[in-house]
XYZ file of C-alpha atoms in Angstrom:
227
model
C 0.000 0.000 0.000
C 1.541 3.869 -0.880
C 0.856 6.972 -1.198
C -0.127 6.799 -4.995
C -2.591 4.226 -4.473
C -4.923 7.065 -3.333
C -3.480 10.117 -4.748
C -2.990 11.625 -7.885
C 0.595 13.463 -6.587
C 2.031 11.063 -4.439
C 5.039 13.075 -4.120
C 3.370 16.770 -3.244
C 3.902 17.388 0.235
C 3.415 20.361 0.472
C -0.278 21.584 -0.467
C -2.247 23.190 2.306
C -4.055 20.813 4.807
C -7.124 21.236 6.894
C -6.743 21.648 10.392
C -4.989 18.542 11.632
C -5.596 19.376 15.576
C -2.212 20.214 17.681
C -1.830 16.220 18.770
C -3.663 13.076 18.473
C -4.080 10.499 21.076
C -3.908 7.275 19.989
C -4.941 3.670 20.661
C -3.460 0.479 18.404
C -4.110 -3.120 20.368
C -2.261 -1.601 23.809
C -0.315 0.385 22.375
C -0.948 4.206 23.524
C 0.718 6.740 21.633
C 0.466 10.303 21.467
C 1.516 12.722 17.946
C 2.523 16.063 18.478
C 2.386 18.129 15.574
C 5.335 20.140 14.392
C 3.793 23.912 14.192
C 1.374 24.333 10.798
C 3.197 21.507 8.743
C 1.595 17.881 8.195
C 4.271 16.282 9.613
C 3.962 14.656 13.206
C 6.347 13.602 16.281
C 5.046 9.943 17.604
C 5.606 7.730 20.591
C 3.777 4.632 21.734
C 3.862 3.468 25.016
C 2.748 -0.154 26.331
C 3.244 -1.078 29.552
C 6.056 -3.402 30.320
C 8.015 -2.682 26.597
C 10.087 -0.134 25.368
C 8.817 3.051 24.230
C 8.545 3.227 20.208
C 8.966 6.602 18.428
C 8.804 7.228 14.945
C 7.813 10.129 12.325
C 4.644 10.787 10.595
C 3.331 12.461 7.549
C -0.233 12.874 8.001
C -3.108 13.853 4.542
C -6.323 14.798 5.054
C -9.217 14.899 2.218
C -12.791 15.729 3.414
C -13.226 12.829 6.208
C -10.504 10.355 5.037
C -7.005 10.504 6.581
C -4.264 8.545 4.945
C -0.621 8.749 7.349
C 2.585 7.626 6.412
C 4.536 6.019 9.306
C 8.107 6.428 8.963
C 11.951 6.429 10.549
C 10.280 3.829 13.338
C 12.647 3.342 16.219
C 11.294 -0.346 15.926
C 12.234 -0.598 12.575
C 8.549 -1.310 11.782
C 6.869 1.424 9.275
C 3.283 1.593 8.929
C 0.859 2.845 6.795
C -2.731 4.212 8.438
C -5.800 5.035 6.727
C -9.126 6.092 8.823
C -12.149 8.168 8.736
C -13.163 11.097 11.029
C -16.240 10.722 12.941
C -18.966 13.763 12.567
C -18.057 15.752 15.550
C -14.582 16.458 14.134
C -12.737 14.707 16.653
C -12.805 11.094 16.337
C -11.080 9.062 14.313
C -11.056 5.261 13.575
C -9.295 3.167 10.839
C -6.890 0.085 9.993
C -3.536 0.377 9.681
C -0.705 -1.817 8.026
C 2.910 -2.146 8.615
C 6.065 -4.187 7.719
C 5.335 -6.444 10.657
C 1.633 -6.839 11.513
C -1.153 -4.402 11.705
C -4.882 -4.060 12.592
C -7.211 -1.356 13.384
C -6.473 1.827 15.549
C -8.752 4.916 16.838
C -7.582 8.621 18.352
C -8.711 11.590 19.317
C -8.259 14.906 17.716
C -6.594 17.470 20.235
C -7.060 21.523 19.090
C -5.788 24.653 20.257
C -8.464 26.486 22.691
C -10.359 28.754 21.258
C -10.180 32.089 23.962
C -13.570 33.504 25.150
C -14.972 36.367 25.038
C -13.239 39.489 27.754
C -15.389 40.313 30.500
C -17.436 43.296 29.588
C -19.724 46.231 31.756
C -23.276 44.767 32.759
C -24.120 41.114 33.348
C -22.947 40.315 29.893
C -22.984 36.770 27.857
C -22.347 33.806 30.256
C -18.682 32.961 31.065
C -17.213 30.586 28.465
C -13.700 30.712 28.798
C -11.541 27.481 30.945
C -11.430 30.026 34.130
C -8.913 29.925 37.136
C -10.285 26.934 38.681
C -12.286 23.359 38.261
C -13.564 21.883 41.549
C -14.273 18.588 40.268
C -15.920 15.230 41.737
C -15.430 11.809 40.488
C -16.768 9.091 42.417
C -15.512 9.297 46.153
C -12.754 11.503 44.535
C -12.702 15.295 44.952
C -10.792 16.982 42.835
C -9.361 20.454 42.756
C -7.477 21.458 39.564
C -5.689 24.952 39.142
C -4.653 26.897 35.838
C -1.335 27.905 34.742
C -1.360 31.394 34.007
C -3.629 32.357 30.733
C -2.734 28.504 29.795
C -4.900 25.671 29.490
C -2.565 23.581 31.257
C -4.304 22.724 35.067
C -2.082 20.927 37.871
C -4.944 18.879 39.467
C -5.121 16.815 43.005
C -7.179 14.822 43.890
C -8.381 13.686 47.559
C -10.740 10.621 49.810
C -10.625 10.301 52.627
C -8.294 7.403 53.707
C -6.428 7.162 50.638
C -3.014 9.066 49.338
C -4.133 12.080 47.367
C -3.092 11.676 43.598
C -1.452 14.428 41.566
C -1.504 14.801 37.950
C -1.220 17.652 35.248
C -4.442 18.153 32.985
C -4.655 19.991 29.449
C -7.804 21.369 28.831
C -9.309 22.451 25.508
C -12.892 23.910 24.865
C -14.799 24.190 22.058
C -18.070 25.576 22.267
C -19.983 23.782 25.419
C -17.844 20.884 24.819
C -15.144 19.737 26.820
C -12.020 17.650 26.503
C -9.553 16.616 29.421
C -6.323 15.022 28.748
C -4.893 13.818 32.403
C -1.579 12.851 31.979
C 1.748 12.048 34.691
C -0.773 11.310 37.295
C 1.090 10.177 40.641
C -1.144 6.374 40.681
C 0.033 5.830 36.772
C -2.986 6.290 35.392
C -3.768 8.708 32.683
C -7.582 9.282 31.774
C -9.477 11.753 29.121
C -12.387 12.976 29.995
C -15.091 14.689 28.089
C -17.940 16.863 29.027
C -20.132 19.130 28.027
C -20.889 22.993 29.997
C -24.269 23.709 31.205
C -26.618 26.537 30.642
C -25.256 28.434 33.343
C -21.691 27.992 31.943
C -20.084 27.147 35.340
C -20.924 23.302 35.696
C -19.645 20.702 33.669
C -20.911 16.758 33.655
C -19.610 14.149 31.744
C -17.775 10.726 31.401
C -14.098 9.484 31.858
C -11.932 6.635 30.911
C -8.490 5.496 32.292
C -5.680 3.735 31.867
C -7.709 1.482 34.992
C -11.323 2.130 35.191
C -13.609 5.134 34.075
C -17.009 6.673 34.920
C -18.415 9.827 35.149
C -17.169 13.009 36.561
C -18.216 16.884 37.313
C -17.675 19.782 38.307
C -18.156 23.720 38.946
C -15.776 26.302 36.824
C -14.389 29.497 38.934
C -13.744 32.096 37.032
């Protein structure tokens, strides 16, 4: 399978691509990866992790037409190159496909991660409802409470979370909204286990309910924004 299979100009690299999302988290058998795009280009920075094995980087070239994505898997630390091919779900965010290599493949899924769009400046009067990510989430999952604080004008949170009788767990979160919708990426949490949550911003655009899965477990989650 190449590149010319499906294109006309295998070989063009360089026409303008759609908005291919900042990073892409991943999910091939259990494999996890995450690819971080370098700035506007279509090329991609990749690296799988599976518990128990050694860490697998490699380089990607990613094409986008309409809802089809075709990426080109390449320079594998593994010495295993790949080819992907998948379609993006309606809500722009979700993608799911098969993918081939030199060694193997199978099928794969991963979610679309974009910049935050910034909300609209406080202005005189009661105004439109808050819809930016605020200064702070106070967040309950389960027996879990949750208190996660922004960096800065970021959307980068350093969250903890607390029950009583257990060790509190730390864990940095990246945030991104778009709309009422909500994405959470928790990642170097101090139990091991990173989760993404989604969630959607009520009418009053302070509370937030939604669902969660983990590396272990899942479920659902809210919380109240503080602006």
């Amino acid at each position: 399978m190449y590149y010319y299979d499906y294109y006309n100009n295998p070989y063009d690299y360089y026409f303008r691509q759609p908005d291919l999302g900042s990073e892409w988290d991943e999910q091939e058998g259990a494999w996890r990866g995450v690819w971080r795009r370098r700035g506007n280009s279509n090329i991609f920075d990749a690296r799988w992790t599976m518990p128990g094995a050694q860490p697998i980087t490699a380089m990607l070239r990613m094409f986008q037409y309409g809802n089809f994505v075709f990426i080109q898997r390449q320079n594998s630390s593994d010495g295993n190159n790949c080819v992907y091919t998948g379609t993006i779900a309606a809500d722009g965010r979700t993608v799911s496909g098969t993918y081939r290599c030199n060694q193997g493949g199978g099928s794969w899924s991963a979610t679309i991660r974009r910049r935050p769009q910034p909300g609209p400046g406080p202005g005189p009067g009661p105004g439109p409802r808050p819809r930016g990510l605020g200064r702070e989430w106070h967040e309950q999952e389960g027996s879990w409470t949750g208190v996660w604080r922004r960096r800065g004008n970021s959307n980068i949170f350093d969250a903890r979370w607390t029950m009583p009788g257990a060790q509190p767990i730390t864990a940095v979160l990246t945030i991104n909204r778009y709309g009422d919708s909500v994405q959470v990426h928790r990642r170097n949490g101090s139990d091991g286990n990173d989760c993404d949550y989604t969630g959607n911003v009520g009418a009053d655009g302070r509370t937030v309910t939604g669902t969660y899965r983990c590396t272990t477990g899942g479920g659902s989650w809210r919380a109240t924004i503080t602006f």
